[in-house]
CSV table of C-alpha atoms and ligand atoms in Angstrom, one decimal:
chain,number,residue,atom,x,y,z
A,1,SER,CA,10.8,15.3,23.3
A,2,PHE,CA,9.4,12.5,25.0
A,3,GLU,CA,10.0,10.0,27.7
A,4,PHE,CA,10.6,6.3,27.4
A,5,ASN,CA,8.0,4.0,29.3
A,6,SER,CA,10.1,0.9,29.8
A,7,ALA,CA,13.5,-0.4,29.1
A,8,TYR,CA,12.3,-3.0,26.5
A,9,SER,CA,11.0,-1.4,23.4
A,10,PRO,CA,9.6,-3.4,20.4
A,11,ARG,CA,10.9,-2.8,17.2
A,12,VAL,CA,8.3,-0.7,15.3
A,13,SER,CA,8.0,-0.2,11.7
A,14,TYR,CA,5.8,2.6,10.3
A,15,HIS,CA,4.8,1.9,6.5
A,16,PHE,CA,3.4,5.0,4.5
A,17,ASN,CA,3.4,6.4,1.2
A,18,PRO,CA,2.4,10.0,1.0
A,19,LYS,CA,1.0,9.8,-2.3
A,20,VAL,CA,-1.8,8.1,-0.6
A,21,SER,CA,-3.2,11.1,0.9
A,22,HIS,CA,-3.8,13.1,-2.6
A,23,TYR,CA,-6.8,10.8,-3.5
A,24,HIS,CA,-10.2,12.4,-3.3
A,25,TYR,CA,-13.6,10.4,-2.8
A,26,GLY,CA,-15.3,13.9,-3.6
A,27,VAL,CA,-15.9,17.2,-2.1
A,28,LYS,CA,-18.4,16.2,0.3
A,29,HIS,CA,-17.7,12.7,0.8
A,30,PRO,CA,-16.8,12.0,4.8
A,31,MET,CA,-13.6,9.7,3.9
A,32,LYS,CA,-10.8,12.2,3.7
A,33,PRO,CA,-7.4,10.5,2.4
A,34,PHE,CA,-5.5,14.0,3.5
A,35,ARG,CA,-6.0,12.8,7.2
A,36,LEU,CA,-3.2,10.5,6.5
A,37,MET,CA,-0.9,13.5,5.6
A,38,LEU,CA,-2.1,15.3,8.8
A,39,THR,CA,-1.3,12.1,10.7
A,40,ASP,CA,2.2,11.7,9.2
A,41,HIS,CA,3.2,15.4,9.9
A,42,LEU,CA,2.1,15.0,13.6
A,43,VAL,CA,3.8,11.7,14.0
A,44,SER,CA,7.0,13.1,12.8
A,45,SER,CA,6.6,16.7,14.5
A,46,TYR,CA,6.9,14.5,17.7
A,47,GLY,CA,10.1,12.9,16.7
A,48,LEU,CA,8.5,9.3,16.6
A,49,HIS,CA,10.0,8.9,12.9
A,50,LYS,CA,13.4,9.0,14.7
A,51,ILE,CA,12.5,5.9,16.5
A,52,MET,CA,10.7,3.7,14.1
A,53,ASP,CA,12.1,2.0,10.8
A,54,LEU,CA,10.3,4.0,8.3
A,55,TYR,CA,9.5,2.7,5.1
A,56,GLU,CA,7.9,4.5,1.9
A,57,THR,CA,5.6,1.8,0.6
A,58,ARG,CA,5.1,0.4,-2.8
A,59,SER,CA,1.9,-0.3,-4.5
A,60,ALA,CA,0.4,-3.9,-4.4
A,61,THR,CA,0.4,-5.9,-7.8
A,62,ARG,CA,-2.7,-7.1,-9.5
A,63,ASP,CA,-1.7,-10.8,-8.6
A,64,GLU,CA,-1.6,-9.5,-5.0
A,65,LEU,CA,-5.1,-8.4,-5.3
A,66,LEU,CA,-6.4,-11.7,-6.9
A,67,GLU,CA,-5.3,-13.6,-3.8
A,68,PHE,CA,-8.7,-12.6,-2.4
A,69,HIS,CA,-10.6,-10.6,-5.0
A,70,SER,CA,-12.3,-12.1,-8.2
A,71,GLU,CA,-10.5,-11.2,-11.4
A,72,ASP,CA,-14.0,-9.5,-12.8
A,73,TYR,CA,-14.2,-7.2,-9.9
A,74,ILE,CA,-10.2,-6.3,-10.2
A,75,ASN,CA,-10.4,-5.9,-13.9
A,76,PHE,CA,-13.3,-3.5,-13.4
A,77,LEU,CA,-11.5,-1.6,-10.7
A,78,SER,CA,-8.3,-1.1,-13.0
A,79,LYS,CA,-10.1,0.0,-15.9
A,80,VAL,CA,-13.0,2.0,-14.6
A,81,SER,CA,-12.5,5.9,-14.4
A,82,PRO,CA,-14.9,9.0,-14.1
A,83,ASP,CA,-14.4,9.4,-17.9
A,84,ASN,CA,-15.7,6.0,-19.2
A,85,SER,CA,-18.0,5.0,-16.3
A,86,ASN,CA,-21.1,6.2,-18.2
A,87,LYS,CA,-20.3,4.2,-21.3
A,88,LEU,CA,-20.1,0.7,-19.5
A,89,PRO,CA,-22.7,-1.7,-20.2
A,90,ARG,CA,-26.2,-1.0,-18.4
A,91,GLY,CA,-26.0,-2.4,-14.4
A,92,THR,CA,-22.2,-2.6,-14.2
A,93,LEU,CA,-21.9,-0.1,-11.8
A,94,GLU,CA,-25.2,-1.4,-9.6
A,95,ASN,CA,-23.5,-4.8,-10.0
A,96,PHE,CA,-20.3,-3.6,-8.5
A,97,ASN,CA,-21.9,-1.6,-6.1
A,98,ILE,CA,-20.8,2.1,-7.1
A,99,GLY,CA,-22.6,5.0,-5.9
A,100,ASP,CA,-22.5,7.6,-3.1
A,101,ASP,CA,-20.4,5.4,-0.5
A,102,CYS,CA,-18.0,4.2,-3.1
A,103,PRO,CA,-17.6,6.5,-5.8
A,104,ILE,CA,-15.5,6.1,-9.0
A,105,PHE,CA,-12.9,8.7,-8.7
A,106,GLN,CA,-9.9,9.9,-10.5
A,107,ASN,CA,-6.9,7.3,-10.3
A,108,LEU,CA,-9.1,5.1,-8.0
A,109,TYR,CA,-7.0,1.8,-8.8
A,110,ASP,CA,-3.6,3.4,-7.8
A,111,TYR,CA,-5.3,4.5,-4.6
A,112,THR,CA,-6.3,1.0,-3.7
A,113,THR,CA,-3.0,-0.6,-4.5
A,114,LEU,CA,-1.2,2.0,-2.9
A,115,TYR,CA,-2.9,1.7,0.8
A,116,THR,CA,-2.8,-2.5,0.3
A,117,GLY,CA,0.7,-2.2,-0.9
A,118,ALA,CA,1.6,-0.5,2.4
A,119,SER,CA,-0.4,-3.3,4.5
A,120,LEU,CA,1.7,-5.8,2.5
A,121,ASP,CA,4.8,-4.2,3.3
A,122,ALA,CA,4.0,-4.3,6.7
A,123,THR,CA,3.1,-7.8,6.5
A,124,ARG,CA,6.2,-9.0,5.0
A,125,LYS,CA,8.5,-7.1,8.0
A,126,LEU,CA,6.4,-9.3,10.2
A,127,ILE,CA,6.9,-12.5,8.6
A,128,ASN,CA,10.5,-11.7,7.9
A,129,ASN,CA,10.8,-11.1,11.6
A,130,GLN,CA,12.5,-8.0,11.2
A,131,SER,CA,9.7,-6.1,13.0
A,132,ASP,CA,7.6,-6.8,16.3
A,133,ILE,CA,5.1,-4.1,15.5
A,134,ALA,CA,4.2,-3.1,11.9
A,135,ILE,CA,2.0,0.2,11.4
A,136,ASN,CA,0.2,1.2,8.3
A,137,TRP,CA,-2.5,3.9,9.2
A,138,SER,CA,-3.4,4.1,5.5
A,139,GLY,CA,-5.1,0.5,5.6
A,140,GLY,CA,-7.8,-1.1,7.5
A,141,LEU,CA,-10.4,-0.9,4.9
A,142,HIS,CA,-12.5,-3.8,6.5
A,143,HIS,CA,-15.6,-4.0,4.4
A,144,ALA,CA,-14.5,-4.8,0.9
A,145,LYS,CA,-15.9,-8.1,-0.6
A,146,LYS,CA,-14.4,-10.4,-2.9
A,147,ASN,CA,-16.5,-9.1,-5.7
A,148,SER,CA,-17.1,-5.6,-4.9
A,149,PRO,CA,-16.5,-2.3,-2.6
A,150,SER,CA,-18.4,-1.6,0.2
A,151,GLY,CA,-18.5,1.3,3.0
A,152,PHE,CA,-15.5,3.2,1.4
A,153,CYS,CA,-13.4,0.1,1.0
A,154,TYR,CA,-12.7,-1.1,-2.4
A,155,VAL,CA,-9.9,-3.8,-1.7
A,156,ASN,CA,-9.6,-5.7,1.8
A,157,ASP,CA,-6.1,-5.0,2.6
A,158,ILE,CA,-6.5,-6.6,5.9
A,159,VAL,CA,-7.8,-9.8,4.4
A,160,LEU,CA,-4.9,-9.9,1.9
A,161,SER,CA,-2.4,-9.3,4.9
A,162,ILE,CA,-4.1,-12.4,6.8
A,163,LEU,CA,-3.8,-14.7,3.9
A,164,ASN,CA,-0.1,-14.0,3.8
A,165,LEU,CA,0.4,-14.2,7.4
A,166,LEU,CA,-1.6,-17.5,7.4
A,167,ARG,CA,1.5,-19.1,5.4
A,168,TYR,CA,3.6,-18.6,8.7
A,169,HIS,CA,1.3,-18.4,11.6
A,170,PRO,CA,-1.1,-21.1,12.6
A,171,ARG,CA,-3.4,-18.8,14.7
A,172,ILE,CA,-4.3,-15.1,13.9
A,173,LEU,CA,-6.4,-12.7,16.2
A,174,TYR,CA,-8.1,-9.8,14.4
A,175,ILE,CA,-9.5,-7.2,16.9
A,176,ASP,CA,-11.7,-4.5,15.2
A,177,ILE,CA,-12.2,-1.2,17.2
A,178,ASP,CA,-13.7,0.7,14.3
A,179,LEU,CA,-17.3,2.1,14.9
A,180,HIS,CA,-18.7,-0.2,12.2
A,181,HIS,CA,-18.8,-4.1,12.1
A,182,GLY,CA,-15.6,-5.6,10.4
A,183,ASP,CA,-17.8,-7.7,8.1
A,184,GLY,CA,-15.6,-8.3,5.1
A,185,VAL,CA,-12.9,-9.8,7.3
A,186,GLN,CA,-15.5,-11.8,9.5
A,187,GLU,CA,-16.9,-13.2,6.2
A,188,ALA,CA,-13.6,-14.1,4.4
A,189,PHE,CA,-12.6,-16.1,7.5
A,190,TYR,CA,-16.0,-17.4,8.7
A,191,THR,CA,-15.4,-20.9,8.2
A,192,THR,CA,-11.9,-21.4,9.6
A,193,ASP,CA,-10.3,-22.0,13.1
A,194,ARG,CA,-7.0,-20.4,12.3
A,195,VAL,CA,-8.2,-16.5,12.3
A,196,PHE,CA,-10.5,-15.5,15.2
A,197,THR,CA,-12.3,-12.4,14.4
A,198,LEU,CA,-13.5,-10.0,16.9
A,199,SER,CA,-15.4,-6.5,16.5
A,200,PHE,CA,-16.9,-4.1,18.6
A,201,HIS,CA,-19.5,-1.9,16.9
A,202,LYS,CA,-22.6,0.2,16.9
A,203,TYR,CA,-25.1,-2.3,16.2
A,204,ASN,CA,-29.1,-2.0,15.9
A,205,GLY,CA,-29.6,-4.0,12.9
A,206,GLU,CA,-29.9,-0.9,10.6
A,207,PHE,CA,-26.7,1.0,11.4
A,208,PHE,CA,-24.2,0.1,8.4
A,209,PRO,CA,-23.4,-2.3,7.4
A,210,GLY,CA,-26.4,-4.2,9.2
A,211,THR,CA,-24.5,-7.2,10.5
A,212,GLY,CA,-22.3,-8.1,13.7
A,213,ASP,CA,-25.0,-9.5,16.1
A,214,LEU,CA,-23.9,-11.5,18.9
A,215,THR,CA,-25.5,-14.6,17.4
A,216,GLU,CA,-22.9,-14.3,14.2
A,217,ILE,CA,-20.1,-16.8,15.8
A,218,GLY,CA,-18.8,-18.4,12.7
A,219,CYS,CA,-19.6,-21.7,11.1
A,220,ASP,CA,-18.2,-25.0,10.0
A,221,LYS,CA,-14.7,-25.4,11.3
A,222,GLY,CA,-14.8,-21.4,12.1
A,223,LYS,CA,-17.7,-22.1,14.5
A,224,HIS,CA,-16.7,-19.9,17.6
A,225,PHE,CA,-14.0,-18.4,15.9
A,226,ALA,CA,-16.1,-15.2,15.3
A,227,LEU,CA,-17.3,-13.0,18.3
A,228,ASN,CA,-19.3,-9.8,17.9
A,229,VAL,CA,-20.0,-7.1,20.8
A,230,PRO,CA,-23.0,-4.8,19.5
A,231,LEU,CA,-23.2,-1.6,21.2
A,232,GLU,CA,-25.6,1.2,21.5
A,233,ASP,CA,-24.7,4.8,21.0
A,234,GLY,CA,-22.9,6.8,23.7
A,235,ILE,CA,-20.6,4.2,25.2
A,236,ASP,CA,-18.1,5.9,27.3
A,237,ASP,CA,-14.5,5.1,28.2
A,238,ASP,CA,-14.7,3.3,31.4
A,239,SER,CA,-17.7,0.8,29.9
A,240,TYR,CA,-15.7,0.3,26.7
A,241,ILE,CA,-12.1,-0.5,28.4
A,242,ASN,CA,-13.6,-2.8,30.8
A,243,LEU,CA,-15.5,-4.7,28.3
A,244,PHE,CA,-12.6,-4.8,25.9
A,245,LYS,CA,-10.3,-6.0,28.5
A,246,SER,CA,-12.7,-8.5,29.9
A,247,ILE,CA,-13.2,-10.3,26.5
A,248,VAL,CA,-9.7,-9.8,24.8
A,249,ASP,CA,-7.9,-11.2,27.9
A,250,PRO,CA,-9.5,-14.6,28.3
A,251,LEU,CA,-9.8,-14.7,24.3
A,252,ILE,CA,-6.1,-14.4,23.9
A,253,MET,CA,-5.3,-16.9,26.7
A,254,THR,CA,-7.5,-19.5,25.2
A,255,PHE,CA,-7.4,-18.8,21.3
A,256,LYS,CA,-3.4,-18.4,21.9
A,257,PRO,CA,-3.0,-16.3,18.7
A,258,THR,CA,0.9,-16.2,17.4
A,259,LEU,CA,0.1,-12.8,15.8
A,260,ILE,CA,-2.6,-10.2,16.5
A,261,VAL,CA,-4.1,-7.7,13.6
A,262,GLN,CA,-5.5,-4.8,15.2
A,263,GLN,CA,-7.8,-2.4,13.2
A,264,CYS,CA,-8.1,1.1,15.0
A,265,GLY,CA,-10.9,2.8,13.3
A,266,ALA,CA,-11.1,6.3,14.8
A,267,ASP,CA,-14.6,6.8,14.2
A,268,SER,CA,-15.3,5.2,17.4
A,269,LEU,CA,-14.2,8.4,19.2
A,270,GLY,CA,-16.7,11.1,20.6
A,271,HIS,CA,-17.3,14.1,18.0
A,272,ASP,CA,-16.7,12.0,14.9
A,273,ARG,CA,-18.6,13.2,12.0
A,274,LEU,CA,-20.0,9.7,11.4
A,275,GLY,CA,-19.9,8.6,15.1
A,276,CYS,CA,-22.1,8.2,18.0
A,277,PHE,CA,-19.7,6.9,20.5
A,278,ASN,CA,-18.2,9.0,23.4
A,279,LEU,CA,-14.7,7.5,23.3
A,280,ASN,CA,-11.6,9.8,24.1
A,281,ILE,CA,-8.4,9.5,22.5
A,282,LYS,CA,-6.7,7.7,25.6
A,283,ALA,CA,-9.5,5.3,26.1
A,284,HIS,CA,-9.2,4.3,22.5
A,285,GLY,CA,-5.3,3.9,23.0
A,286,GLU,CA,-5.7,1.9,26.1
A,287,CYS,CA,-7.2,-0.8,23.9
A,288,VAL,CA,-4.3,-0.8,21.6
A,289,LYS,CA,-1.9,-0.6,24.8
A,290,PHE,CA,-3.8,-3.6,26.5
A,291,VAL,CA,-3.2,-5.9,23.3
A,292,LYS,CA,0.3,-4.7,23.0
A,293,SER,CA,0.9,-5.8,26.6
A,294,PHE,CA,0.6,-9.4,25.7
A,295,GLY,CA,3.9,-9.1,23.5
A,296,LEU,CA,2.9,-10.8,20.4
A,297,PRO,CA,3.8,-9.6,16.9
A,298,MET,CA,1.2,-7.1,15.8
A,299,LEU,CA,0.1,-5.8,12.5
A,300,VAL,CA,-1.5,-2.5,13.3
A,301,VAL,CA,-3.8,-0.5,10.8
A,302,GLY,CA,-6.0,2.4,10.7
A,303,GLY,CA,-9.8,2.4,9.2
A,304,GLY,CA,-12.7,4.9,9.6
A,305,GLY,CA,-12.4,8.0,11.1
A,306,TYR,CA,-14.2,11.3,9.7
A,307,THR,CA,-13.0,14.1,11.9
A,308,PRO,CA,-9.5,14.6,10.4
A,309,ARG,CA,-7.9,16.2,13.1
A,310,ASN,CA,-9.1,13.8,15.7
A,311,VAL,CA,-7.8,10.9,13.6
A,312,SER,CA,-4.3,12.3,13.4
A,313,ARG,CA,-4.3,12.9,17.0
A,314,LEU,CA,-5.5,9.3,17.9
A,315,TRP,CA,-3.0,7.7,15.6
A,316,THR,CA,0.0,9.8,16.5
A,317,TYR,CA,-1.0,8.9,20.2
A,318,GLU,CA,-1.2,5.3,19.4
A,319,THR,CA,2.2,5.5,17.4
A,320,GLY,CA,3.6,6.7,20.7
A,321,ILE,CA,2.1,3.9,22.9
A,322,LEU,CA,3.2,1.2,20.5
A,323,ASN,CA,6.8,2.6,20.5
A,324,ASP,CA,6.5,2.7,24.5
A,325,VAL,CA,6.6,6.4,24.7
A,326,LEU,CA,4.6,9.0,26.3
A,327,LEU,CA,4.0,12.0,24.0
A,328,PRO,CA,3.7,15.4,25.6
A,329,GLU,CA,0.3,16.9,25.5
A,330,ASP,CA,1.0,19.9,23.7
A,331,ILE,CA,1.1,19.7,20.0
A,332,PRO,CA,4.6,20.6,18.9
A,333,GLU,CA,5.1,24.1,17.3
A,334,ASN,CA,6.9,23.0,14.3
A,335,ILE,CA,3.7,21.2,12.5
A,336,PRO,CA,2.2,22.4,9.2
A,337,PHE,CA,-1.5,22.9,9.5
A,338,ARG,CA,-1.0,23.4,13.4
A,339,ASP,CA,-4.2,25.8,13.0
A,340,SER,CA,-6.2,22.5,12.7
A,341,PHE,CA,-5.5,21.6,16.3
A,342,GLY,CA,-6.7,25.1,17.9
A,343,PRO,CA,-7.9,26.6,20.0
A,344,ASP,CA,-6.6,23.7,22.5
A,345,TYR,CA,-3.6,22.7,20.7
A,346,SER,CA,-3.9,19.4,22.9
A,347,LEU,CA,-3.0,16.1,21.7
A,348,TYR,CA,-6.1,14.5,23.7
A,349,PRO,CA,-8.8,17.5,24.2
A,350,VAL,CA,-11.9,16.4,25.9
A,351,LEU,CA,-14.1,14.3,23.5
A,352,ASP,CA,-17.0,12.6,25.8
A,353,ASP,CA,-19.4,15.3,26.5
A,354,LEU,CA,-21.7,14.7,23.3
A,355,TYR,CA,-24.1,11.7,23.4
A,356,GLU,CA,-25.8,10.0,26.2
A,357,ASN,CA,-24.9,6.9,27.2
A,358,LYS,CA,-27.5,4.2,25.8
A,359,ASN,CA,-25.5,1.0,26.9
A,360,SER,CA,-27.0,0.3,30.6
A,361,LYS,CA,-25.0,-1.5,33.1
A,362,LYS,CA,-27.4,-4.5,32.5
A,363,LEU,CA,-27.0,-4.6,28.8
A,364,LEU,CA,-23.0,-4.5,29.1
A,365,GLU,CA,-23.2,-7.2,31.6
A,366,ASP,CA,-25.4,-9.4,29.4
A,367,ILE,CA,-23.0,-8.8,26.5
A,368,ARG,CA,-20.0,-9.7,28.6
A,369,ILE,CA,-21.4,-13.1,29.7
A,370,ARG,CA,-22.6,-14.0,26.3
A,371,CYS,CA,-19.2,-13.3,24.8
A,372,LEU,CA,-17.3,-15.4,27.7
A,373,GLU,CA,-19.4,-18.0,27.1
A,374,ASN,CA,-18.5,-18.1,23.3
A,375,ILE,CA,-14.7,-18.0,24.2
A,376,ARG,CA,-15.3,-21.0,26.7
A,377,TYR,CA,-16.3,-23.1,23.8
A,378,LEU,CA,-12.6,-22.6,22.1
A,379,GLN,CA,-11.1,-24.9,24.9
A,380,GLY,CA,-13.2,-27.9,23.3
B,1,ZL4,C1,-21.6,10.0,2.0
B,1,ZL4,O1,-22.3,13.4,1.8
B,1,ZL4,O2,-25.5,3.7,6.0
B,1,ZL4,C2,-21.2,9.8,0.6
B,1,ZL4,C3,-21.7,8.8,2.7
B,1,ZL4,C4,-21.1,11.1,-0.1
B,1,ZL4,C5,-21.7,13.3,-0.6
B,1,ZL4,C6,-22.7,13.5,-1.7
B,1,ZL4,C7,-23.8,12.3,-1.6
B,1,ZL4,C8,-25.0,12.7,-0.7
B,1,ZL4,C9,-22.6,9.9,4.4
B,1,ZL4,C10,-22.2,8.9,4.3
B,1,ZL4,C11,-25.8,11.3,-0.5
B,1,ZL4,C12,-25.1,10.4,0.6
B,1,ZL4,C13,-25.8,9.4,0.9
B,1,ZL4,N1,-21.7,12.5,0.4
B,1,ZL4,C14,-25.0,8.1,1.5
B,1,ZL4,C15,-26.9,3.3,3.0
B,1,ZL4,C16,-26.6,4.2,2.7
B,1,ZL4,C17,-26.5,4.6,1.4
B,1,ZL4,C18,-25.6,5.6,0.8
B,1,ZL4,O3,-15.4,3.3,8.6
B,1,ZL4,N2,-25.9,6.9,1.6
B,1,ZL4,C19,-25.5,3.5,3.1
B,1,ZL4,C20,-20.9,3.6,5.3
B,1,ZL4,C21,-22.4,4.1,5.3
B,1,ZL4,C22,-24.7,3.7,4.5
B,1,ZL4,C23,-20.1,3.7,6.2
B,1,ZL4,C24,-17.8,3.2,7.0
B,1,ZL4,C25,-16.3,2.8,6.8
B,1,ZL4,C26,-15.5,2.4,7.7
B,1,ZL4,C27,-14.2,2.0,7.4
B,1,ZL4,C28,-18.8,3.1,5.8
B,1,ZL4,N3,-23.5,3.7,4.4
B,1,ZL4,C29,-26.9,5.5,3.5
B,1,ZL4,C30,-25.9,6.5,3.4
B,1,ZL4,C31,-22.1,12.4,1.5
B,1,ZL4,C32,-22.1,11.1,2.5
B,1,ZL4,C33,-22.7,11.3,3.9
B,1,ZL4,C34,-22.5,7.8,4.8
B,1,ZL4,N4,-22.0,6.3,4.6
B,1,ZL4,C35,-22.6,7.6,6.2
B,1,ZL4,N5,-22.6,6.2,6.6
B,1,ZL4,C36,-22.4,5.5,5.6
B,1,ZL4,O4,-16.1,1.3,8.6
B,1,ZL4,C37,-13.5,3.0,6.5
B,2,CA,CA1,-15.6,-2.6,14.6
B,3,ZN,ZN1,-16.1,3.1,10.5
């Protein structure tokens, strides 16, 4: 049902546990784990599951979470429930940043260990050199901190994966194309020169999480090993792709990572419920294709994305890209929930007609120049 693009195909593994899609943050909460089920159905209806190594993933263990998170916080996460949360000592929920963004829901701890287990399984395949590219669309929860959840993220599966990869890889590049700043990952590796963190995001000092200015470049040994690309509303396909390539290319050539972790948050698409960018699915995918073209091992994770039908379209399209196959535009007939993809039934409907592009040519050029200056420091 699809054409292969090239003779060489990387060994791709796909890590998923369908259980992860059955958890609920709350009826009106924008984060819908159900989007992961929709993605999995679309991936398999395109036949992609036949050309990848598929793994039904395990749950992460408590000890694995403790490699980054504090014991107090993990004890709290594993014991708290909607039934006992009102009986905790005063201030406990506030202390752990529990609220509208990060609510206590039924079996919360099991949810966190499931998406984290999938990232750690994917990481293990890369470490054992049994995959060139390992995918976990249920991961990518980049805001979680050592002591607390933040922005819909409870456990930082990315930080935990990178900590494991660092045992075998001297230099890891982290690239985050979620609409939001990858603050949790940046913070965890802010003082090391072995992990370079790069995030593209909406930034005005107010927009969540409030960090990600160009001036945040790392400190101590990690100085110049963090880079932020703050953008205004409405950025379009060409501006984003050009900026992305003109930063990522010299960065890879200079930093020379031995592995790349890419967070592919889908809230940078146009028409996202929480979004303000104008990206089409093909443009987002072009950034993944470009990173892949360097031929380095990759851990690919999901992240944000609040219009479930477009999240599943995007991650299916990107699963195709990572397997070097071009998927036909028409959504296959045999898929459950096919109605979600109407009336166009296209894998990449037009999403770019919504917001005015507030990123002037001059602004983008200034950002590019300042980013390239930062990258030049790496040569020492
Ligand atoms: C909601 O409707 O900007 C949560 C969150 C819950 C349901 C019922 C409660 C209604 C939008 C968001 C009141 C909600 C008030 N419900 C939420 C400063 C804020 C304090 C909380 O993609 N209010 C906080 C987090 C961001 C803030 C974005 C992105 C994650 C990721 C990786 C995290 N928090 C203002 C908002 C709703 C809700 C509606 C919401 N929260 C939108 N943006 C935020 O980077 C996965
Ligand atoms: Ca980002
Ligand atoms: Zn986001």
